[in-house]
Short mmCIF file of C-alpha atoms in Angstrom, two decimals:
data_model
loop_
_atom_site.label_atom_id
_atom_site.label_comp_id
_atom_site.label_asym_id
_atom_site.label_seq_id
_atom_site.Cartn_x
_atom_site.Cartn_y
_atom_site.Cartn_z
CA UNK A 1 -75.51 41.28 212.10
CA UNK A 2 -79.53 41.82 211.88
CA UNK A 3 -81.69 41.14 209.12
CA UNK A 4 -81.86 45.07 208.66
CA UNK A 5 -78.74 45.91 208.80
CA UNK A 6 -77.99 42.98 206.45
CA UNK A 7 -80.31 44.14 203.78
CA UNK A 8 -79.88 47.66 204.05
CA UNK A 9 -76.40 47.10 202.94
CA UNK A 10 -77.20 44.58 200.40
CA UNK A 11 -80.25 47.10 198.55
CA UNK A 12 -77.26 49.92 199.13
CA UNK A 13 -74.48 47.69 197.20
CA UNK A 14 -76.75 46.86 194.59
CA UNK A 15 -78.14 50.52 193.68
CA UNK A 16 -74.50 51.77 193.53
CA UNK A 17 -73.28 49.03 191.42
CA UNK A 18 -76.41 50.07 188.97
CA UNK A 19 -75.43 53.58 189.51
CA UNK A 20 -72.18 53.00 188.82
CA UNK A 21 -72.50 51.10 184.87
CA UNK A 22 -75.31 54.11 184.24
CA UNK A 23 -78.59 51.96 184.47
CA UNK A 24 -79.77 54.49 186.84
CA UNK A 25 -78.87 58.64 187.25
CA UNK A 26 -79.32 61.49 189.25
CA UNK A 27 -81.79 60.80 192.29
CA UNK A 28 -84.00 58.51 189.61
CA UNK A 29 -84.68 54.93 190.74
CA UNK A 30 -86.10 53.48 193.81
CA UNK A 31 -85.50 49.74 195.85
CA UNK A 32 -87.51 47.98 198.11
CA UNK A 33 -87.06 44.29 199.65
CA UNK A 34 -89.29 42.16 202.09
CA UNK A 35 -88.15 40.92 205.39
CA UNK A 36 -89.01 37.75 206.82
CA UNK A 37 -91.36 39.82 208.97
CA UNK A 38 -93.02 41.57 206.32
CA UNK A 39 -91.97 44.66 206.87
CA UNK A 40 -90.17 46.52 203.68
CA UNK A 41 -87.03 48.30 203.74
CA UNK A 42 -87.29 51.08 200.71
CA UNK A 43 -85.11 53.87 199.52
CA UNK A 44 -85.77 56.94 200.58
CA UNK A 45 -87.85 59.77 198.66
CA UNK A 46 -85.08 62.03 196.60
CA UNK A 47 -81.91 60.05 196.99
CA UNK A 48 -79.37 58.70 194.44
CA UNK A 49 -78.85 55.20 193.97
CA UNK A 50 -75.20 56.24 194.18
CA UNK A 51 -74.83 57.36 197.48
CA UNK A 52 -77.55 55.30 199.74
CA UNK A 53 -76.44 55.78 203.49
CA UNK A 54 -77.68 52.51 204.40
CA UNK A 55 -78.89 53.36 207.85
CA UNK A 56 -81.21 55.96 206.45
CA UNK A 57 -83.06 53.57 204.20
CA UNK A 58 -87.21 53.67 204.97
CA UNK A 59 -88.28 50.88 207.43
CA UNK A 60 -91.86 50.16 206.84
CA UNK A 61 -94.12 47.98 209.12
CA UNK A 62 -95.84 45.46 206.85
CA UNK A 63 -98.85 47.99 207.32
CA UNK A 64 -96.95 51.56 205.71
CA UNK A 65 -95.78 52.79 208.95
CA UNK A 66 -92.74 54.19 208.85
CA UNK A 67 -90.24 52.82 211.58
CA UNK A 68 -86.93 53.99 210.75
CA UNK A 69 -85.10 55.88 208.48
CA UNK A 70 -85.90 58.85 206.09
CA UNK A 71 -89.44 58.77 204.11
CA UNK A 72 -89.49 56.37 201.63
CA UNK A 73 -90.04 56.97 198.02
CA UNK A 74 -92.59 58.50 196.76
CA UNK A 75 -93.40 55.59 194.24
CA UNK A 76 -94.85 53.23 197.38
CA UNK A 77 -97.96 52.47 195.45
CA UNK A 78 -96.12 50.66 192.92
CA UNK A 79 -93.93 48.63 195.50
CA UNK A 80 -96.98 47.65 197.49
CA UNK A 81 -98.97 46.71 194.16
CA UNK A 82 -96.36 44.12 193.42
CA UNK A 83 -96.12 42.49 197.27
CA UNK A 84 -99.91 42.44 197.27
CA UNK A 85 -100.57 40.90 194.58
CA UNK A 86 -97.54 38.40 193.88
CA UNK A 87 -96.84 36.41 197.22
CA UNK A 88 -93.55 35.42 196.26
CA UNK A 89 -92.30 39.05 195.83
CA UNK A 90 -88.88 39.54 197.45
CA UNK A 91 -87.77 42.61 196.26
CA UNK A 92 -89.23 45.62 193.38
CA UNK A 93 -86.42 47.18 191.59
CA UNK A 94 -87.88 50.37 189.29
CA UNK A 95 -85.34 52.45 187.07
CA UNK A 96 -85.64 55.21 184.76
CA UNK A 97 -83.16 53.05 182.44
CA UNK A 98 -82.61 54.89 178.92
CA UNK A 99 -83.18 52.17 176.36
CA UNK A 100 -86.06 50.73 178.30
CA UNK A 101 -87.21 54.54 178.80
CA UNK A 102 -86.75 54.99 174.71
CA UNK A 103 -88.69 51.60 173.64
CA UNK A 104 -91.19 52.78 175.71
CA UNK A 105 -91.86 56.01 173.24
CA UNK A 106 -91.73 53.88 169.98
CA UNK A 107 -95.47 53.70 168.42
CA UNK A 108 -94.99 50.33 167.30
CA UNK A 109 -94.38 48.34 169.91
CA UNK A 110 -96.46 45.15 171.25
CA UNK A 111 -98.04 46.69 174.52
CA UNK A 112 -99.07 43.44 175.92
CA UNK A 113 -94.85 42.14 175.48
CA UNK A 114 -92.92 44.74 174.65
CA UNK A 115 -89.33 42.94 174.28
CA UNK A 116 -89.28 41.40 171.19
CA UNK A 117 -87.95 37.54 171.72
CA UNK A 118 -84.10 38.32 171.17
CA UNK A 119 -82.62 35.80 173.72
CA UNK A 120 -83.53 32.75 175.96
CA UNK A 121 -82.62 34.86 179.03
CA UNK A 122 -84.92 37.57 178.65
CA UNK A 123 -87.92 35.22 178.27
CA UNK A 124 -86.50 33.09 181.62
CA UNK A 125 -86.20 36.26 183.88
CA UNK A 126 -89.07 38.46 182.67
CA UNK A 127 -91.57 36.60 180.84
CA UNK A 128 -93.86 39.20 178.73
CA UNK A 129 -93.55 42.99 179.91
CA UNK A 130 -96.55 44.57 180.20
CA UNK A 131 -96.52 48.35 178.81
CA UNK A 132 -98.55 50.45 181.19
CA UNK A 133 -99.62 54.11 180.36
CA UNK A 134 -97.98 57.11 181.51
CA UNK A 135 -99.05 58.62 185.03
CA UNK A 136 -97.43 61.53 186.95
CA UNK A 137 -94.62 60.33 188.99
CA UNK A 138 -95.97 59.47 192.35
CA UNK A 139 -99.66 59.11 191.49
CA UNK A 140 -101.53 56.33 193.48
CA UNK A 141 -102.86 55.11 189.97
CA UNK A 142 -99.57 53.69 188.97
CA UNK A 143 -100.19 50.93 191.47
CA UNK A 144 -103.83 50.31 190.67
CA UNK A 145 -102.47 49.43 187.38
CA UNK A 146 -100.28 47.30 188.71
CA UNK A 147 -103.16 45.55 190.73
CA UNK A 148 -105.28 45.39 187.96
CA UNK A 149 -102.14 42.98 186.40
CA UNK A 150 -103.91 40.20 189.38
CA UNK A 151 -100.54 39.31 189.51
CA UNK A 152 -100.08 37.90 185.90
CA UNK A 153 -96.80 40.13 185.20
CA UNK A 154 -93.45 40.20 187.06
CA UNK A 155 -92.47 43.35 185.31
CA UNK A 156 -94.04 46.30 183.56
CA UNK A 157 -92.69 49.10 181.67
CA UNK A 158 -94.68 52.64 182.20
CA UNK A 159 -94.71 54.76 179.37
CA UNK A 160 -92.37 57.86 179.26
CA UNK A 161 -91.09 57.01 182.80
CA UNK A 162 -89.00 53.81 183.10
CA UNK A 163 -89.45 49.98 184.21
CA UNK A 164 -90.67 48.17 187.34
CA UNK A 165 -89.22 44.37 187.92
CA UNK A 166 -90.35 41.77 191.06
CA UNK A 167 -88.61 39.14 192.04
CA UNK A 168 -88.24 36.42 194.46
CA UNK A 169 -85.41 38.15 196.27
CA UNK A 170 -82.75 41.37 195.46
CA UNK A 171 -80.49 39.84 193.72
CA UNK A 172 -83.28 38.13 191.11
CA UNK A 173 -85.18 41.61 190.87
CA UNK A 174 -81.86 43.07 190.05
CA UNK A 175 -80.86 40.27 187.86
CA UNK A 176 -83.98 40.59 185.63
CA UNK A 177 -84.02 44.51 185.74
CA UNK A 178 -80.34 44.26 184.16
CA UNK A 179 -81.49 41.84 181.80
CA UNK A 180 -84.48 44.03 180.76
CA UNK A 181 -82.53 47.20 179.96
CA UNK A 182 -80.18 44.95 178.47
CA UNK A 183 -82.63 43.32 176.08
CA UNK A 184 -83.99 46.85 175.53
CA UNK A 185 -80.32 47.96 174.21
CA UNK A 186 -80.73 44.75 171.81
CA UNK A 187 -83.98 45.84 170.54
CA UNK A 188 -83.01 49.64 169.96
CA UNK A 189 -79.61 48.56 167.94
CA UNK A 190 -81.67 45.98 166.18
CA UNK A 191 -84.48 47.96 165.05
CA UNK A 192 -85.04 48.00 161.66
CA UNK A 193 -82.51 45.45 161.04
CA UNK A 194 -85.07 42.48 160.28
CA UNK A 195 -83.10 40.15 163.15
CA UNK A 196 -83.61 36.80 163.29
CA UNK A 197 -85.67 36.47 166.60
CA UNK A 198 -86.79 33.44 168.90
CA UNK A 199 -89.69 31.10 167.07
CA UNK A 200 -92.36 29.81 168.49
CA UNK A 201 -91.22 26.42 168.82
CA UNK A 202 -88.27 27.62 170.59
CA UNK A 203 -90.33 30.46 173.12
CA UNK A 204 -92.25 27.54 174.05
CA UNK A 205 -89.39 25.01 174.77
CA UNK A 206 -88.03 27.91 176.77
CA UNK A 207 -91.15 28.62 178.44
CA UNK A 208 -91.50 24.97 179.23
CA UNK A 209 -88.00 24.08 180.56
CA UNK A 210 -87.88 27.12 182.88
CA UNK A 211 -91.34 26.90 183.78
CA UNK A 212 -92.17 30.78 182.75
CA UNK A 213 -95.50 32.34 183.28
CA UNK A 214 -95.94 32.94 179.87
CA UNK A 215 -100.07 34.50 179.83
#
């Protein structure tokens, strides 16, 4: 089996099982991964997570040109920001995940980090989440944001619209998407609960064990 074909049905498998336990809905969401070629395979533009035909998933040369497949998603700029700017990017996962959507809206949150330091794995797969403001789905400007990160962030939250994760291959950008919506859930049941949260003797032993990029 090719590469392609290989991939196509791994980025399909993964957006259904996402699908499936509600982390994504309707025809929100959007996958991309890198081959060894540099060319991207990317969902296409208006599909569901739920029901990717895997042979219809956007080939892209490593230069944008489209090569097989329907038209990929309309949210390209924010792919390419992240493969641009962090070599090791494997893979971009972005959902319109509730909880992560809701902290998003909350006035009070720490826009430079905006997970509050609940467990050891959320600082170990995401490091700090940048908030970003809110642009118009599809707008070029998402991605200049994301370039204007130089690379410092793995993941970023955009306001009103949903999370973006990178990571060094599929299954770690899906890992550490799951893990943000998951420590988003924490922070939403915990709010206003005073919770006993990481230290910062204990951030840093994490950050310096698991060697997190913790700027």
């Amino acid at each position: 089996m090719s590469e392609i074909t290989t991939v196509r049905d791994q980025i399909a498998s993964c957006a259904k099982s996402m699908f499936d336990r509600g982390l994504t809905h309707g025809s929100t969401g959007n996958i991309s991964a890198r081959l060894s070629d540099g060319s991207l395979l990317v969902t296409p533009t208006g599909s569901s997570m739920g029901f990717l035909d895997p042979g219809r998933i956007s080939h892209l040369s490593a230069s944008g040109d489209l090569l097989s497949g329907d038209r990929p998603t309309k949210e390209m700029p924010l792919h390419s920001a992240f493969y641009d700017t962090r070599a090791m990017t494997g893979a971009v996962v972005h959902l319109h995940s509730c909880h992560s959507v809701a902290l998003s809206l909350l006035p009070d949150i720490d826009p430079e980090n905006v997970l509050p330091p609940l467990t050891a794995y959320g600082i170990m797969q995401l490091g700090k989440v940048r908030l970003l403001p809110f642009f118009v789905p599809g707008d070029p400007a998402m991605g200049d944001a994301v370039r204007g990160l130089a690379g410092k962030r793995s993941a970023v939250l955009l306001a009103n619209h949903g999370p973006v994760v990178a990571g060094k291959s599929l299954e770690a950008a899906v890992n550490a998407m799951e893990e943000l919506e998951a420590t988003a859930i924490l922070a939403m049941l915990l709010r206003g609960a005073n919770a006993t949260v990481l230290n910062a003797d204990q951030i840093d032993r994490i950050v310096d064990r698991f060697d997190v990029d913790w700027t």
